[in-house]
Short mmCIF file of C-alpha atoms and ligand atoms in Angstrom, two decimals:
data_model
loop_
_atom_site.label_atom_id
_atom_site.label_comp_id
_atom_site.label_asym_id
_atom_site.label_seq_id
_atom_site.Cartn_x
_atom_site.Cartn_y
_atom_site.Cartn_z
CA MET A 1 140.61 128.60 107.77
CA LYS A 2 144.00 127.08 107.04
CA ALA A 3 145.97 127.37 103.82
CA LEU A 4 148.99 125.44 102.56
CA ILE A 5 151.34 126.86 99.93
CA ILE A 6 153.71 124.51 98.09
CA GLY A 7 157.12 125.84 97.06
CA ASN A 8 160.10 127.83 98.33
CA GLY A 9 160.70 130.72 95.93
CA GLY A 10 159.92 134.41 95.81
CA ARG A 11 156.61 133.64 94.14
CA GLU A 12 155.61 131.43 97.07
CA HIS A 13 156.71 133.99 99.66
CA ALA A 14 154.48 136.55 97.92
CA LEU A 15 151.57 134.10 97.69
CA ALA A 16 151.87 133.23 101.40
CA TRP A 17 152.21 136.93 102.36
CA LYS A 18 149.06 137.79 100.42
CA ILE A 19 147.00 134.77 101.55
CA GLU A 20 147.96 135.46 105.17
CA GLN A 21 146.27 138.89 104.93
CA SER A 22 142.84 137.36 104.31
CA PRO A 23 140.46 137.75 107.26
CA HIS A 24 139.28 134.18 106.53
CA VAL A 25 142.73 132.76 107.14
CA LYS A 26 143.88 131.82 110.61
CA LYS A 27 147.08 130.07 109.61
CA VAL A 28 149.29 129.65 106.55
CA PHE A 29 151.67 126.73 106.18
CA ILE A 30 154.32 126.64 103.48
CA ALA A 31 156.23 123.55 102.38
CA PRO A 32 159.13 123.95 102.48
CA GLY A 33 159.25 127.80 102.45
CA ASN A 34 162.42 129.87 102.86
CA GLY A 35 164.19 132.20 105.29
CA GLY A 36 161.69 134.99 104.61
CA THR A 37 158.59 132.91 105.25
CA ALA A 38 160.26 131.56 108.41
CA LEU A 39 160.34 135.14 109.74
CA GLU A 40 156.62 135.81 109.07
CA GLU A 41 154.46 135.64 112.19
CA LYS A 42 151.39 133.94 110.75
CA ILE A 43 153.30 131.66 108.38
CA GLU A 44 154.87 128.35 109.39
CA ASN A 45 157.50 126.54 107.33
CA ILE A 46 156.94 122.80 107.03
CA ASP A 47 159.96 120.65 106.25
CA ILE A 48 158.50 118.67 103.33
CA ASP A 49 159.94 118.88 99.82
CA SER A 50 157.57 120.40 97.26
CA ASN A 51 157.84 117.22 95.14
CA ASP A 52 157.03 114.79 97.96
CA ILE A 53 153.36 114.47 97.06
CA ASP A 54 152.56 111.63 99.51
CA GLN A 55 153.94 113.50 102.52
CA LEU A 56 152.16 116.68 101.47
CA VAL A 57 148.84 114.82 101.25
CA LEU A 58 149.40 113.32 104.72
CA PHE A 59 150.19 116.75 106.13
CA ALA A 60 147.15 118.40 104.52
CA LYS A 61 144.90 115.67 105.96
CA LYS A 62 146.43 115.82 109.42
CA GLU A 63 146.06 119.62 109.61
CA ALA A 64 142.65 119.65 107.86
CA ILE A 65 143.91 122.24 105.35
CA ASP A 66 141.04 124.14 103.70
CA LEU A 67 142.94 125.10 100.54
CA THR A 68 146.31 124.11 99.09
CA ILE A 69 147.91 126.34 96.44
CA ILE A 70 150.68 124.95 94.26
CA GLY A 71 153.48 127.37 93.28
CA PRO A 72 155.94 125.56 90.96
CA GLU A 73 155.49 123.58 87.74
CA VAL A 74 157.27 120.34 88.65
CA PRO A 75 154.76 119.01 91.22
CA LEU A 76 151.93 120.12 88.90
CA SER A 77 153.42 118.14 86.01
CA ASN A 78 153.76 115.15 88.35
CA GLY A 79 150.05 115.20 89.16
CA ILE A 80 149.98 116.71 92.66
CA VAL A 81 146.51 118.17 92.00
CA ASP A 82 145.11 114.83 90.83
CA THR A 83 146.39 113.16 94.03
CA PHE A 84 144.99 115.88 96.31
CA ILE A 85 141.58 115.64 94.63
CA GLU A 86 141.59 111.81 94.89
CA ASN A 87 142.15 112.33 98.61
CA ASN A 88 139.22 114.77 98.87
CA LEU A 89 141.52 117.70 99.60
CA LYS A 90 140.66 121.14 98.22
CA VAL A 91 143.46 122.36 95.95
CA PHE A 92 144.03 125.15 93.41
CA GLY A 93 146.02 124.23 90.30
CA PRO A 94 145.71 122.28 87.05
CA LYS A 95 145.65 118.49 86.91
CA LYS A 96 148.52 116.63 85.25
CA LEU A 97 146.90 116.47 81.80
CA ALA A 98 146.17 120.20 81.81
CA ALA A 99 149.69 120.98 83.08
CA GLN A 100 151.05 119.57 79.80
CA LEU A 101 150.43 123.03 78.35
CA GLU A 102 153.65 123.89 80.19
CA SER A 103 155.39 120.54 80.65
CA SER A 104 155.50 119.69 76.93
CA LYS A 105 156.19 122.39 74.36
CA ASP A 106 155.26 119.89 71.63
CA PHE A 107 151.85 119.35 73.27
CA SER A 108 151.38 123.09 73.62
CA LYS A 109 152.35 123.86 69.99
CA LEU A 110 150.03 121.12 68.63
CA PHE A 111 147.28 122.46 70.90
CA MET A 112 147.77 126.01 69.59
CA GLU A 113 147.74 124.79 66.01
CA ARG A 114 144.55 122.79 66.57
CA HIS A 115 142.74 125.72 68.19
CA LYS A 116 144.14 128.49 65.98
CA ILE A 117 145.93 130.33 68.77
CA PRO A 118 148.59 132.62 67.25
CA THR A 119 152.13 131.33 67.79
CA ALA A 120 155.48 131.14 65.98
CA LYS A 121 155.90 128.74 63.05
CA TYR A 122 157.76 125.59 64.19
CA LYS A 123 158.68 121.95 63.64
CA THR A 124 159.42 119.20 66.15
CA PHE A 125 162.44 116.88 65.84
CA THR A 126 163.86 113.81 67.56
CA ASN A 127 166.61 113.26 65.02
CA ALA A 128 169.61 115.61 64.83
CA ARG A 129 170.23 115.16 61.08
CA ASP A 130 166.67 116.18 60.18
CA ALA A 131 166.93 119.11 62.60
CA HIS A 132 170.18 120.30 60.94
CA LYS A 133 168.52 120.20 57.53
CA TYR A 134 165.63 122.30 58.77
CA ILE A 135 167.94 124.83 60.44
CA ASN A 136 170.00 125.18 57.26
CA LYS A 137 166.85 125.69 55.22
CA GLU A 138 165.31 128.26 57.60
CA GLY A 139 168.51 130.15 58.48
CA ALA A 140 169.27 132.20 61.61
CA PRO A 141 168.23 133.76 63.92
CA ILE A 142 166.16 130.77 64.99
CA VAL A 143 164.97 129.43 68.34
CA ILE A 144 165.71 125.96 69.75
CA LYS A 145 163.56 124.66 72.63
CA ALA A 146 163.71 121.48 74.68
CA ASP A 147 160.27 119.87 74.74
CA GLY A 148 160.12 119.24 78.50
CA LEU A 149 160.70 121.20 81.71
CA ALA A 150 164.23 122.57 82.00
CA ALA A 151 163.95 125.24 84.73
CA GLY A 152 164.01 128.12 82.25
CA LYS A 153 167.26 126.91 80.63
CA GLY A 154 165.76 124.89 77.77
CA VAL A 155 165.42 127.76 75.27
CA VAL A 156 168.28 128.98 73.07
CA VAL A 157 167.74 132.01 70.86
CA ALA A 158 170.43 131.21 68.27
CA MET A 159 171.76 134.16 66.30
CA THR A 160 173.79 131.95 63.92
CA ILE A 161 173.28 128.56 62.25
CA ASP A 162 176.30 127.19 64.15
CA GLU A 163 174.82 128.21 67.47
CA ALA A 164 171.50 126.60 66.52
CA ILE A 165 173.19 123.34 65.55
CA THR A 166 175.26 123.27 68.74
CA ALA A 167 172.13 123.84 70.85
CA THR A 168 170.19 121.14 68.97
CA ASP A 169 173.01 118.63 69.36
CA SER A 170 173.42 119.36 73.06
CA MET A 171 169.77 118.36 73.53
CA LEU A 172 169.31 115.54 70.99
CA GLU A 173 172.78 113.98 71.03
CA ASP A 174 174.43 114.90 74.34
CA ASN A 175 171.23 114.64 76.44
CA LEU A 176 171.91 117.95 78.21
CA PHE A 177 168.35 117.98 79.59
CA GLY A 178 167.80 114.21 79.67
CA ASP A 179 164.30 113.17 78.58
CA ALA A 180 163.18 116.82 78.52
CA GLY A 181 165.48 117.39 75.54
CA ALA A 182 164.87 114.10 73.69
CA ARG A 183 162.51 116.07 71.47
CA VAL A 184 163.22 119.64 70.34
CA ILE A 185 161.04 122.35 68.92
CA ILE A 186 162.68 124.59 66.33
CA GLU A 187 160.84 127.83 66.04
CA GLU A 188 160.72 131.01 64.00
CA PHE A 189 162.51 133.94 65.70
CA LEU A 190 160.05 136.65 66.72
CA THR A 191 160.71 140.29 67.53
CA GLY A 192 158.65 142.71 69.58
CA GLU A 193 157.89 143.34 73.21
CA GLU A 194 157.27 140.52 75.69
CA VAL A 195 154.35 140.56 78.09
CA SER A 196 153.31 138.16 80.85
CA PHE A 197 149.54 137.79 80.92
CA ILE A 198 148.19 135.67 83.77
CA VAL A 199 144.61 134.66 84.54
CA ILE A 200 142.85 132.63 87.21
CA CYS A 201 140.56 129.97 85.80
CA ASP A 202 138.03 127.72 87.52
CA GLY A 203 137.55 125.38 84.55
CA ASN A 204 134.89 127.66 83.06
CA SER A 205 135.15 131.29 84.05
CA ILE A 206 138.24 133.44 83.74
CA LEU A 207 139.47 136.21 86.05
CA PRO A 208 142.38 138.11 84.47
CA LEU A 209 145.12 139.51 86.68
CA GLU A 210 146.92 142.72 85.77
CA SER A 211 149.64 142.48 83.11
CA SER A 212 153.34 142.48 83.85
CA GLN A 213 156.70 142.42 82.15
CA ASP A 214 159.65 140.24 83.14
CA HIS A 215 163.38 140.82 82.44
CA LYS A 216 164.80 137.42 81.48
CA ARG A 217 168.43 138.28 80.76
CA LEU A 218 171.00 138.40 83.55
CA LEU A 219 172.57 141.76 82.71
CA ASN A 220 171.55 145.36 82.05
CA PHE A 221 170.28 146.24 78.56
CA ASP A 222 169.01 142.66 78.12
CA GLN A 223 172.50 141.21 77.80
CA GLY A 224 173.92 137.93 79.10
CA PRO A 225 172.26 134.53 79.51
CA ASN A 226 168.57 133.86 80.07
CA THR A 227 167.58 133.40 83.71
CA GLY A 228 164.38 132.57 85.57
CA GLY A 229 163.76 136.35 85.64
CA MET A 230 165.78 139.25 87.10
CA GLY A 231 162.95 141.70 87.73
CA ALA A 232 159.42 142.59 86.72
CA TYR A 233 156.91 145.39 86.88
CA SER A 234 153.13 145.60 86.74
CA PRO A 235 151.18 146.83 84.89
CA ALA A 236 152.85 146.59 81.47
CA PRO A 237 151.64 149.84 79.82
CA ILE A 238 151.77 148.25 76.35
CA VAL A 239 148.66 146.29 77.43
CA THR A 240 146.04 149.00 76.86
CA SER A 241 142.43 147.97 77.41
CA LYS A 242 142.14 147.37 73.67
CA LEU A 243 145.12 145.02 73.66
CA HIS A 244 143.81 143.36 76.84
CA HIS A 245 140.61 142.42 75.02
CA LYS A 246 142.54 141.23 72.00
CA ILE A 247 144.69 138.97 74.21
CA MET A 248 141.57 137.58 75.90
CA ASN A 249 139.83 136.95 72.54
CA GLU A 250 142.78 135.58 70.59
CA VAL A 251 144.69 133.66 73.24
CA ILE A 252 143.12 133.17 76.66
CA VAL A 253 139.49 132.31 75.85
CA PRO A 254 140.43 130.01 72.92
CA THR A 255 142.89 128.23 75.23
CA ILE A 256 140.36 127.53 77.99
CA GLU A 257 137.68 126.64 75.43
CA GLY A 258 140.15 124.54 73.43
CA MET A 259 141.10 122.58 76.55
CA LYS A 260 137.42 121.95 77.21
CA LYS A 261 136.88 120.76 73.62
CA ASP A 262 139.81 118.39 74.08
CA GLY A 263 138.14 117.03 77.20
CA ILE A 264 140.63 118.62 79.61
CA GLU A 265 139.37 121.10 82.16
CA PHE A 266 141.83 123.87 83.05
CA THR A 267 141.66 125.03 86.66
CA GLY A 268 144.56 127.10 87.94
CA PHE A 269 146.73 130.03 86.98
CA LEU A 270 147.22 130.20 83.22
CA TYR A 271 150.24 132.28 82.23
CA ALA A 272 150.62 133.23 78.58
CA GLY A 273 154.07 134.52 77.62
CA LEU A 274 153.32 136.79 74.66
CA MET A 275 155.30 138.65 72.02
CA ILE A 276 153.60 141.83 70.81
CA ASP A 277 154.95 143.24 67.54
CA ASN A 278 154.94 146.84 66.29
CA ASN A 279 151.46 146.43 64.82
CA ASN A 280 150.07 145.02 68.07
CA GLN A 281 149.88 141.54 66.57
CA ILE A 282 150.10 138.88 69.27
CA LYS A 283 152.07 135.63 69.20
CA THR A 284 152.12 133.15 72.08
CA LEU A 285 155.69 132.22 73.06
CA GLU A 286 154.72 129.78 75.78
CA PHE A 287 152.16 128.76 78.33
CA ASN A 288 152.89 128.21 81.98
CA CYS A 289 150.29 126.66 84.24
CA ARG A 290 151.31 128.60 87.34
CA MET A 291 152.13 132.16 88.38
CA GLY A 292 155.40 133.65 87.11
CA ASP A 293 158.41 134.31 89.27
CA PRO A 294 159.18 137.22 89.72
CA GLU A 295 155.93 138.51 88.11
CA THR A 296 153.87 137.32 91.10
CA GLN A 297 155.60 139.76 93.43
CA PRO A 298 154.65 143.09 91.71
CA ILE A 299 151.23 141.73 90.66
CA LEU A 300 150.21 140.66 94.17
CA PHE A 301 151.73 143.81 95.65
CA ARG A 302 149.06 145.77 93.74
CA LEU A 303 146.15 143.40 94.37
CA LYS A 304 143.65 144.86 96.83
CA SER A 305 141.17 141.96 96.74
CA ASP A 306 141.24 138.92 99.00
CA LEU A 307 143.30 136.34 97.07
CA PHE A 308 142.33 133.49 99.39
CA GLU A 309 138.64 134.11 98.78
CA ILE A 310 139.18 134.20 95.00
CA LEU A 311 141.29 131.03 94.87
CA LEU A 312 138.90 129.13 97.14
CA ALA A 313 136.01 130.21 94.88
CA ALA A 314 138.04 129.07 91.85
CA ALA A 315 138.75 125.68 93.43
CA ASN A 316 134.95 125.42 93.96
CA LYS A 317 134.31 126.43 90.29
CA LYS A 318 132.63 129.66 91.36
CA ILE A 319 134.64 132.68 90.23
CA GLN A 320 132.16 133.94 87.65
CA ASN A 321 131.01 136.76 89.95
CA TYR A 322 134.44 137.78 91.24
CA LYS A 323 136.37 140.86 90.16
CA ALA A 324 139.83 141.85 91.25
CA GLU A 325 140.57 145.35 92.61
CA TRP A 326 143.99 146.87 91.99
CA ASP A 327 146.15 149.69 93.29
CA GLU A 328 146.25 152.38 90.61
CA GLY A 329 150.01 152.94 90.40
CA SER A 330 152.88 150.63 89.48
CA ALA A 331 154.82 148.01 91.37
CA ILE A 332 158.30 146.76 90.60
CA THR A 333 160.44 143.87 91.79
CA VAL A 334 164.20 143.71 91.39
CA VAL A 335 165.77 140.29 91.94
CA ILE A 336 169.06 140.14 93.82
CA ALA A 337 170.92 137.01 92.76
CA ALA A 338 173.90 135.20 94.22
CA LYS A 339 177.40 135.32 92.74
CA ASP A 340 177.70 133.10 89.64
CA TYR A 341 173.94 132.72 89.12
CA PRO A 342 172.60 131.28 86.77
CA ASN A 343 175.39 128.68 86.64
CA GLN A 344 176.60 127.47 90.04
CA PRO A 345 175.44 130.13 92.51
CA LYS A 346 177.55 130.63 95.59
CA ILE A 347 175.54 130.03 98.77
CA ASN A 348 175.84 130.37 102.57
CA ASP A 349 176.66 134.08 102.67
CA GLU A 350 175.04 136.07 105.45
CA ILE A 351 172.67 138.81 104.27
CA PHE A 352 172.72 142.15 106.12
CA ASN A 353 170.25 145.02 106.53
CA LEU A 354 167.02 143.32 105.55
CA SER A 355 164.76 145.29 107.86
CA HIS A 356 164.31 148.59 106.04
CA ALA A 357 161.13 147.92 104.06
CA GLN A 358 158.39 150.52 104.67
CA LYS A 359 154.66 150.54 103.96
CA ASP A 360 155.03 150.69 100.18
CA SER A 361 157.89 148.25 99.90
CA TYR A 362 158.61 144.67 100.85
CA ILE A 363 161.52 142.25 100.62
CA PHE A 364 160.31 138.88 99.36
CA HIS A 365 162.79 136.10 99.95
CA ALA A 366 163.63 133.30 97.50
CA GLY A 367 166.96 131.47 97.94
CA THR A 368 167.44 132.21 101.65
CA SER A 369 167.46 130.24 104.89
CA LEU A 370 167.17 131.24 108.53
CA ARG A 371 169.80 129.91 110.97
CA ASN A 372 170.36 131.19 114.51
CA GLU A 373 168.31 134.29 113.75
CA LYS A 374 170.49 135.16 110.78
CA ILE A 375 169.55 134.99 107.11
CA TYR A 376 171.90 133.24 104.66
CA THR A 377 171.85 132.80 100.90
CA SER A 378 170.78 129.31 99.81
CA GLY A 379 169.98 129.57 96.10
CA GLY A 380 170.49 131.46 92.84
CA ARG A 381 167.78 134.08 93.03
CA VAL A 382 168.02 135.29 96.62
CA LEU A 383 165.65 138.24 97.16
CA GLY A 384 162.88 140.02 95.28
CA VAL A 385 162.93 143.58 96.52
CA THR A 386 159.54 145.13 95.76
CA ALA A 387 158.05 148.61 95.90
CA LYS A 388 155.01 150.41 94.60
CA GLY A 389 154.43 154.04 93.71
CA LYS A 390 152.22 156.47 91.80
CA SER A 391 154.25 155.76 88.68
CA LEU A 392 156.78 153.19 87.58
CA LYS A 393 159.54 155.79 88.04
CA ASP A 394 158.41 156.41 91.58
CA ALA A 395 158.35 152.69 92.36
CA GLN A 396 161.75 152.25 90.72
CA GLU A 397 163.34 155.02 92.83
CA GLN A 398 162.05 153.42 96.01
CA VAL A 399 163.14 149.92 95.09
CA TYR A 400 166.72 150.93 94.32
CA ALA A 401 166.95 153.07 97.48
CA LEU A 402 166.01 149.98 99.49
CA ILE A 403 168.42 147.72 97.59
CA ASN A 404 171.29 150.11 98.33
CA LYS A 405 171.01 149.20 102.01
CA ILE A 406 171.07 145.39 101.53
CA LYS A 407 174.46 143.70 101.53
CA PHE A 408 175.86 140.22 100.98
CA ASN A 409 179.03 138.87 99.35
CA GLY A 410 178.84 138.69 95.58
CA MET A 411 175.29 140.01 95.26
CA GLN A 412 174.30 140.88 91.69
CA TYR A 413 171.25 142.63 90.29
CA ARG A 414 170.22 144.65 87.26
CA THR A 415 170.13 148.40 87.73
CA ASP A 416 167.79 148.96 84.78
CA ILE A 417 164.59 147.12 85.72
CA GLY A 418 161.71 149.18 84.27
CA GLN A 419 164.09 151.65 82.60
CA LYS A 420 163.13 150.89 79.00
CA GLU A 421 159.48 151.45 79.90
CA ILE A 422 160.18 154.69 81.78
CA LYS A 423 162.04 156.05 78.74
CA LYS A 424 159.02 155.32 76.53
CA ASN A 425 156.95 157.52 78.82
CA ARG A 426 153.62 155.95 77.84
CA GLU A 427 152.26 154.98 81.25
CA LYS A 428 148.96 156.79 81.00
CA SER A 429 148.29 156.13 77.31
P1 AMP B 501 159.96 130.40 76.65
O1 AMP B 501 160.39 129.56 77.82
O2 AMP B 501 159.41 129.61 75.51
O3 AMP B 501 159.12 131.58 77.04
O4 AMP B 501 161.30 131.10 76.15
C1 AMP B 501 162.16 131.82 77.03
C2 AMP B 501 162.52 133.14 76.41
O5 AMP B 501 163.15 132.94 75.14
C3 AMP B 501 161.32 134.02 76.10
O6 AMP B 501 160.92 134.75 77.21
C4 AMP B 501 161.87 134.89 74.98
O7 AMP B 501 162.66 135.93 75.52
C5 AMP B 501 162.76 133.96 74.23
N1 AMP B 501 162.00 133.34 73.11
C6 AMP B 501 161.25 132.21 73.15
N2 AMP B 501 160.69 131.95 71.95
C7 AMP B 501 161.10 132.92 71.12
C8 AMP B 501 160.88 133.21 69.73
N3 AMP B 501 160.13 132.40 68.95
N4 AMP B 501 161.44 134.32 69.21
C9 AMP B 501 162.22 135.14 69.96
N5 AMP B 501 162.49 134.90 71.28
C10 AMP B 501 161.94 133.82 71.86
N1 LIG B 502 159.44 134.70 85.00
C1 LIG B 502 159.14 133.71 84.05
C2 LIG B 502 158.49 132.52 84.58
O1 LIG B 502 158.07 132.46 85.72
O2 LIG B 502 158.35 131.55 83.84
#
């Protein structure tokens, strides 16, 4: 069979790499892909933008694609799944209405309120004066969020009232995020440990993937600005089987059931970004309606089951009898970013020494391109170097040994991915 993956990041390289291993799959296309997918033997890059829905439909028809898998949120929020289904093409992902769980934070907060899914206290504003009043009343720290999609940059955790007011004004008055920031959510500041909990859903049944933990800040010790994610590991040991069940009962099942009650079927990856406090109380920070990046890389690196078979079954509403098998140990991904990421990343630098990955490691590409048999940087997050081992420490040692060999001008990465967890020493608890 033939599969088509939409997107060009590290998440999509990992999806294509995993799908390509299925014995059912003869060929994987990726639109548009990156330098890493261009180097893969059974994967072919197709030069169509991931937001060009009409061209993607034409391509899928021409090639008689058996399953299309959507990586990023923007085409999902623009209704790519609806259009594929209208054209009788098999696709895995949520329709536009369901994708609002991610594309509108106001929609998602109202939804959580309606269905009693635990989340931070909040209010929505379109008027700066009213927002200022609320901020002054609530005090800092406080969290300001643009309603719409803002590529991970629409959330400001303000430690002072001034910072909160500046962030609110940049969205409501100065239109920093355009329409996405014409409405802001002002939210209670939560403390605890963050977890990414992702499931596959076929509209009815739910197949949970293993847990993971992202590292959102640019610099070591969780300093510096928020990014799309600088590294992740799986599993997240805080998610014991007891907490797993609690997350399913309090967040995931009520979400899928709540969508059904609202007349919206959710098919696709559902990603709950969770904050777990010291008493193991759960609050939902956000929903995404896709896999995480970089969480996908360590999660899929541990998945033993055939992902293509599972996603095809999900697209056919038949995952109730599927279970996922996992490697026992841990996997870790460290993102190598370009100079000046996350602002204006420098691009077009040649990358050297990419060929050292062994059996238990892999270099997933993100912002790279292939020209004349050389790989160049082409985006902010460049590589997701991934390794697995018996323990997180083991995986971490391998990943940094591999990174030490890779070179390009201005490369930056965190040297502490997984370190906080290793210090806690609770892997087997
Ligand atoms: P979001 O896109 O809503 O997940 O927010 C991005 C990041 O901002 C999260 O991963 C958290 O690190 C942080 N964040 C979001 N909401 C809150 C909150 N209510 N309290 C504390 N930190 C938050
Ligand atoms: N790594 C966070 C995200 O994919 O949204």
